[in-house]
Amino acid sequence: MSAVAHPMFVHPLGEDAALIPRTPDLAEPYHAVLSANLARLARWEPWALSEGSVADTAGFLRRSAVESLDGDLLPVLIGVRAEGGGWRLVGSSGLKIDRAARAGIIGYWIDESFEGRGLVSRTVTALLDRAFGELGLVRVALYTETANTRSRALATRLGFTEEGVLRRAIAFPGDHRDQVVYGMLAEEWRSRG
Amino acid sequence: MSAVAHPMFVHPLGEDAALIPRTPDLAEPYHAVLSANLARLARWEPWALSEGSVADTAGFLRRSAVESLDGDLLPVLIGVRAEGGGWRLVGSSGLKIDRAARAGIIGYWIDESFEGRGLVSRTVTALLDRAFGELGLVRVALYTETANTRSRALATRLGFTEEGVLRRAIAFPGDHRDQVVYGMLAEEWRSRG
Amino acid sequence: MSAVAHPMFVHPLGEDAALIPRTPDLAEPYHAVLSANLARLARWEPWALSEGSVADTAGFLRRSAVESLDGDLLPVLIGVRAEGGGWRLVGSSGLKIDRAARAGIIGYWIDESFEGRGLVSRTVTALLDRAFGELGLVRVALYTETANTRSRALATRLGFTEEGVLRRAIAFPGDHRDQVVYGMLAEEWRSRG
Amino acid sequence: MSAVAHPMFVHPLGEDAALIPRTPDLAEPYHAVLSANLARLARWEPWALSEGSVADTAGFLRRSAVESLDGDLLPVLIGVRAEGGGWRLVGSSGLKIDRAARAGIIGYWIDESFEGRGLVSRTVTALLDRAFGELGLVRVALYTETANTRSRALATRLGFTEEGVLRRAIAFPGDHRDQVVYGMLAEEWRSRG
Amino acid sequence: MSAVAHPMFVHPLGEDAALIPRTPDLAEPYHAVLSANLARLARWEPWALSEGSVADTAGFLRRSAVESLDGDLLPVLIGVRAEGGGWRLVGSSGLKIDRAARAGIIGYWIDESFEGRGLVSRTVTALLDRAFGELGLVRVALYTETANTRSRALATRLGFTEEGVLRRAIAFPGDHRDQVVYGMLAEEWRSRG
Amino acid sequence: MSAVAHPMFVHPLGEDAALIPRTPDLAEPYHAVLSANLARLARWEPWALSEGSVADTAGFLRRSAVESLDGDLLPVLIGVRAEGGGWRLVGSSGLKIDRAARAGIIGYWIDESFEGRGLVSRTVTALLDRAFGELGLVRVALYTETANTRSRALATRLGFTEEGVLRRAIAFPGDHRDQVVYGMLAEEWRSRG
């Protein structure tokens, strides 16, 4: 399966990349890039320990998209321009939204060979702009394993504040790991240099 | 209510306009432009005879969006750049998709003061490109009242073929009007000059 | 499986035949007659290209019957008197109802060995009587492939008007065929000789 | 509201009367006859103590019809020929079906002015024929208040056996009445003189 | 599988036994005791003729628990103190509730090796106390096969009145058995010696 | 409305108090105690800012109880012995369960006049015993507003560890407050003095 998608709607991230709505019609290319990264992701994410079928992926995408319609999630894919047209899918991100609390949580993953181009920074920046702009949130958090230095560096670079460590909050089989919480407030994001 | 929307994802229609996913978070601006046009639309569309609340509009948008997730509809809004940023909503369009038959039906309406700028032509062109491209349809139809000269002219200008007249197929209270069917085939669209 | 049914309620079509409500309790005899005709029906109907189980048929009948309760469909079976009592099922018909448009669409199929007895004519006549009588429709259409001379002859004989040809509207795998639309108006049906 | 119905399907009960499927499209005529009898029925039936709207009646009819599709109920209306055509609704009956136990329970009510014509006897006879014939039940019961001499006489006349008295099983507000159970077995029905 | 449960909430039946809410988290120990008794129960209960999986049992327990939330059932398990702590499951009981009629029906079964300790008597007593106390029922029935002398003796001992025999009301494959109905009224239960 | 409940099942908290399953049949007494405390709770809990009807409360209790059946919540009420029998409801508590993460979150509130008797300590202790015992969780958290000194003292007294402060995580209208997270690990709970 190819990981190239031809979405109708995009959100440009500069010239070479874009965010794409994460919808069920993209089940096949999304499954392709997910499968290629699953073993690596299982280092950090318990959900990556089991591999599903394309139909499972389609079901997951549909549920996410319905949450999006209900204003509880902003699910996106990260694409870079493909040679023959369309966008090669290289990662996924999402903003979980708690409307009552006006708070959000950002998560993401990216294909190993596309690390280092600032794609995740641009993605998280776009989601924070949306969260603190149109969506009117007052707080966005980012949770990661304490040992995940790459994610922690990203959070720090973007100006998040480390707020605490939830001990044993990430459950791998027989191995419960500590999770660090980073928080960004609306006024902090707006006043960054 | 203002009809200006700030969508995350768009499909540009040239510099000044764009198609926007027709999703429930846009219920307020969509309701505003719909309400402003309802009396005029009721000349051609029986559904425009009754006016609903913003909540009704939100419900309609959610149902449409779910159909979209299921691949049965491509619902879009037509926006033009608003002065202070964002997109002023000026019309609505959609492609109903019968996947088994690989056939679609296009519908649309536009605010009166935005007629004459080619916005509907650009919208229908974009939907036909999508229908015969990524979606792989073999046929797209356009139905309109026989007396609707503006819509008939558009269909002709875009290269649709008049295929027949369904007598009394449009039901207004006490008044059943004839409906003309226009059809476009994939190979016709691809080979247009 | 035998195709003989013992329904409680019938609508007589003369002495030898009757229309029977198409309900899920008739899944077994209906499946029997459907299976016997499937290969032949696949000449005209894409849905006949794949064969389901009795459970699939029961599911289809239940969904149809629920549509009937909601006033969106009038699904019937065509039966002829069986020797030992009951009705041998020999065909199926239905009137799809668009209540908003006060319009309907009639479809049907019949076992090959029961063609030529006027059973389809009697069935369509009964459905048109119902459509333009109790149901108050203003228009009923009949769609068939342009190459289906038998169906076209029936439509003409019953007084339908040919209204147009929808090109490529019937999708077989790798083969998209033209579909002719016939229409009958309430006043035409009432005033026929 | 008139209590005349124009059903497509009927089950004749002699020349002058018929059973009619109890479906939601008959909500208006059924509600008319029900309303006219409600006060009288409240003598025997706790459900008759509260009067609903036509919409309530339509909802009740739809639920009953869905039970019928699932094989758990056979809901019928009793009609007599109306002068201008159609059937005047004069009563209602039903056979509740416990498929696991292959057992049923019959209930009914009839308009006061149509008592004494044998309509209930004919209705119950038709339902017993169906229950012990096509439906393959082994037992059908009939429950009534011990003080309901008319119903008890009917049960006895049709050959039911009195099987017991369930004390206080019928709950009226502040008044719990005894209920007598009559049973009919398949072999008894088949061998009646 | 062990039949020992560790419920959070119990209803003591003396020192050595208790009633336990019959909830889906107890699927495994309940399935263990049910499986061990199924062949014996099939002497009296048609549902015991087929054996399901633990997942089937969990589904059954969930449906029962939802009925309980809706006030239509009071489903309990019978436990005796297990040696290492917790409760060994030895039987099951339930009170079906017809709120409109303010009437209930009690059923139960118990592991053979725990018969004779009065556990069923204590269980039924607790359910009758609840039925005629907090739940405000006016009547509770107990149905059993006429040949089930043990159950009949229990009903008599607790003061139930034999009210009738429903002939052939219990359907085994090819064998329809008579069912005796016992009834208890609220005032009888309250005034027992 | 009285806040006295008569549950069938309880979990004793010493002689004078008990935990009671929080089920919809207790809607009336629960609503009574909730209403009496709502204004005070609104100091700390945004959900307490709006008051619902008894039907709203019943709906909330039903949803909670269904979550409980699915193993996602352990919802309890806190009762003290009432004079005439039964339990006077004086508070509510719950353990939210994330089965994938084997982690839980405890919440609670208590009537002002029952503070100071150790009822909350006993409740939280019982829920922690359950969480780290039968339910097999590895971590339980407790979230409270940083200004809530009473709750913070309780967490500290029970041995929870303060893990961090989520800034602005509690949204009151126009006022976003900081939330402190306390965590307890299974091994910490088991090894406490």
Tab-separated table of C-alpha atoms in Angstrom, chain F residues 12-163:
chain	number	residue	atom	x	y	z
F	12	PRO	CA	-20.169	-1.608	55.807
F	13	LEU	CA	-17.819	1.209	56.884
F	14	GLY	CA	-17.781	0.329	60.539
F	15	GLU	CA	-20.997	0.130	62.603
F	16	ASP	CA	-22.551	3.477	61.795
F	17	ALA	CA	-21.895	3.953	58.109
F	18	ALA	CA	-21.835	2.116	54.793
F	19	LEU	CA	-21.122	2.491	51.125
F	20	ILE	CA	-24.130	1.891	48.898
F	21	PRO	CA	-24.161	1.176	45.147
F	22	ARG	CA	-25.037	4.462	43.411
F	23	THR	CA	-27.969	3.236	41.285
F	24	PRO	CA	-30.916	5.011	39.614
F	25	ASP	CA	-33.524	3.693	42.066
F	26	LEU	CA	-31.936	6.073	44.591
F	27	ALA	CA	-32.554	9.137	42.413
F	28	GLU	CA	-34.920	10.777	44.887
F	29	PRO	CA	-32.894	10.555	48.109
F	30	TYR	CA	-29.675	11.265	46.215
F	31	HIS	CA	-31.212	14.321	44.573
F	32	ALA	CA	-32.334	15.533	47.995
F	33	VAL	CA	-28.872	15.449	49.522
F	34	LEU	CA	-27.263	16.770	46.349
F	35	SER	CA	-29.633	19.744	46.181
F	36	ALA	CA	-28.980	20.568	49.814
F	37	ASN	CA	-25.216	20.718	49.133
F	38	LEU	CA	-25.098	22.175	45.652
F	39	ALA	CA	-24.397	25.783	46.560
F	40	ARG	CA	-21.527	24.739	48.813
F	41	LEU	CA	-20.070	22.327	46.234
F	42	ALA	CA	-20.104	25.076	43.606
F	43	ARG	CA	-17.200	26.599	45.508
F	44	TRP	CA	-15.021	23.746	44.201
F	45	GLU	CA	-16.819	21.964	41.382
F	46	PRO	CA	-17.903	23.671	38.137
F	47	TRP	CA	-20.580	21.000	37.546
F	48	ALA	CA	-22.321	22.175	40.730
F	49	LEU	CA	-23.013	25.592	39.206
F	50	SER	CA	-26.193	24.386	37.506
F	51	GLU	CA	-29.006	22.537	39.207
F	52	GLY	CA	-30.935	19.819	37.428
F	53	SER	CA	-34.257	18.090	38.034
F	54	VAL	CA	-34.779	14.722	39.719
F	55	ALA	CA	-35.082	13.280	36.204
F	56	ASP	CA	-31.660	14.726	35.323
F	57	THR	CA	-30.264	13.126	38.448
F	58	ALA	CA	-31.875	9.805	37.558
F	59	GLY	CA	-30.336	9.998	34.092
F	60	PHE	CA	-26.929	10.764	35.565
F	61	LEU	CA	-27.237	7.835	37.975
F	62	ARG	CA	-28.250	5.482	35.169
F	63	ARG	CA	-25.306	6.489	32.989
F	64	SER	CA	-22.946	6.064	35.942
F	65	ALA	CA	-24.391	2.654	36.690
F	66	VAL	CA	-23.945	1.515	33.086
F	67	GLU	CA	-20.311	2.664	33.225
F	68	SER	CA	-20.028	0.569	36.348
F	69	LEU	CA	-21.363	-2.500	34.526
F	70	ASP	CA	-18.710	-1.928	31.898
F	71	GLY	CA	-15.966	-1.781	34.524
F	72	ASP	CA	-15.141	1.880	33.892
F	73	LEU	CA	-16.450	3.332	37.149
F	74	LEU	CA	-17.174	2.309	40.724
F	75	PRO	CA	-19.883	4.743	41.850
F	76	VAL	CA	-20.890	4.725	45.525
F	77	LEU	CA	-22.969	6.690	47.986
F	78	ILE	CA	-22.014	7.275	51.593
F	79	GLY	CA	-24.736	6.491	54.106
F	80	VAL	CA	-25.084	6.708	57.856
F	81	ARG	CA	-27.694	4.724	59.763
F	82	ALA	CA	-31.039	6.536	59.826
F	83	GLU	CA	-33.140	6.491	62.979
F	84	GLY	CA	-36.176	4.667	61.612
F	85	GLY	CA	-34.086	2.227	59.587
F	86	GLY	CA	-32.333	2.587	56.264
F	87	TRP	CA	-29.375	4.808	55.508
F	88	ARG	CA	-29.302	8.559	55.410
F	89	LEU	CA	-27.321	9.590	52.334
F	90	VAL	CA	-24.595	12.080	53.253
F	91	GLY	CA	-22.163	12.010	50.343
F	92	SER	CA	-21.037	10.481	47.110
F	93	SER	CA	-17.796	9.057	45.820
F	94	GLY	CA	-16.466	7.249	42.807
F	95	LEU	CA	-13.458	5.561	41.312
F	96	LYS	CA	-12.997	6.175	37.566
F	97	ILE	CA	-11.155	3.235	36.072
F	98	ASP	CA	-8.886	3.255	33.029
F	99	ARG	CA	-8.527	-0.468	32.492
F	100	ALA	CA	-5.963	-0.154	29.691
F	101	ALA	CA	-3.696	1.931	31.919
F	102	ARG	CA	-4.670	0.008	35.087
F	103	ALA	CA	-5.088	3.413	36.699
F	104	GLY	CA	-7.903	5.099	38.599
F	105	ILE	CA	-9.043	8.503	39.783
F	106	ILE	CA	-11.000	9.015	43.013
F	107	GLY	CA	-13.494	11.808	43.619
F	108	TYR	CA	-15.963	12.527	46.430
F	109	TRP	CA	-18.099	15.063	48.218
F	110	ILE	CA	-19.821	15.006	51.604
F	111	ASP	CA	-22.574	16.951	53.322
F	112	GLU	CA	-21.131	19.727	55.440
F	113	SER	CA	-22.718	18.558	58.671
F	114	PHE	CA	-21.101	15.126	58.296
F	115	GLU	CA	-17.568	16.382	57.848
F	116	GLY	CA	-15.147	15.549	60.623
F	117	ARG	CA	-16.317	12.004	61.327
F	118	GLY	CA	-13.778	10.341	59.075
F	119	LEU	CA	-16.436	9.286	56.601
F	120	VAL	CA	-14.457	10.458	53.582
F	121	SER	CA	-11.276	8.815	54.880
F	122	ARG	CA	-13.119	5.557	55.353
F	123	THR	CA	-14.704	5.851	51.894
F	124	VAL	CA	-11.445	6.580	50.109
F	125	THR	CA	-9.751	3.810	52.054
F	126	ALA	CA	-12.420	1.347	50.957
F	127	LEU	CA	-12.085	2.430	47.330
F	128	LEU	CA	-8.287	2.170	47.450
F	129	ASP	CA	-8.565	-1.302	48.969
F	130	ARG	CA	-10.845	-2.280	46.096
F	131	ALA	CA	-8.701	-0.549	43.474
F	132	PHE	CA	-5.441	-2.165	44.525
F	133	GLY	CA	-7.098	-5.449	45.534
F	134	GLU	CA	-9.793	-7.039	43.383
F	135	LEU	CA	-9.433	-4.498	40.561
F	136	GLY	CA	-5.657	-4.861	40.231
F	137	LEU	CA	-4.871	-1.213	39.534
F	138	VAL	CA	-1.277	0.003	39.787
F	139	ARG	CA	-2.004	3.666	40.401
F	140	VAL	CA	-4.829	5.828	41.770
F	141	ALA	CA	-4.871	9.600	41.494
F	142	LEU	CA	-6.801	12.287	43.323
F	143	TYR	CA	-7.224	15.719	41.742
F	144	THR	CA	-8.271	18.794	43.674
F	145	GLU	CA	-8.065	22.561	43.436
F	146	THR	CA	-4.813	23.841	44.940
F	147	ALA	CA	-6.827	26.079	47.280
F	148	ASN	CA	-8.822	23.145	48.676
F	149	THR	CA	-6.878	22.647	51.873
F	150	ARG	CA	-9.297	20.118	53.322
F	151	SER	CA	-8.950	17.750	50.370
F	152	ARG	CA	-5.206	18.241	50.251
F	153	ALA	CA	-4.929	17.390	53.935
F	154	LEU	CA	-6.944	14.235	53.395
F	155	ALA	CA	-4.699	13.135	50.506
F	156	THR	CA	-1.594	13.748	52.576
F	157	ARG	CA	-3.030	11.977	55.618
F	158	LEU	CA	-3.841	8.894	53.539
F	159	GLY	CA	-0.305	8.788	52.169
F	160	PHE	CA	-0.772	10.151	48.664
F	161	THR	CA	2.230	11.842	47.029
F	162	GLU	CA	1.851	15.277	45.490
F	163	GLU	CA	2.935	14.871	41.864
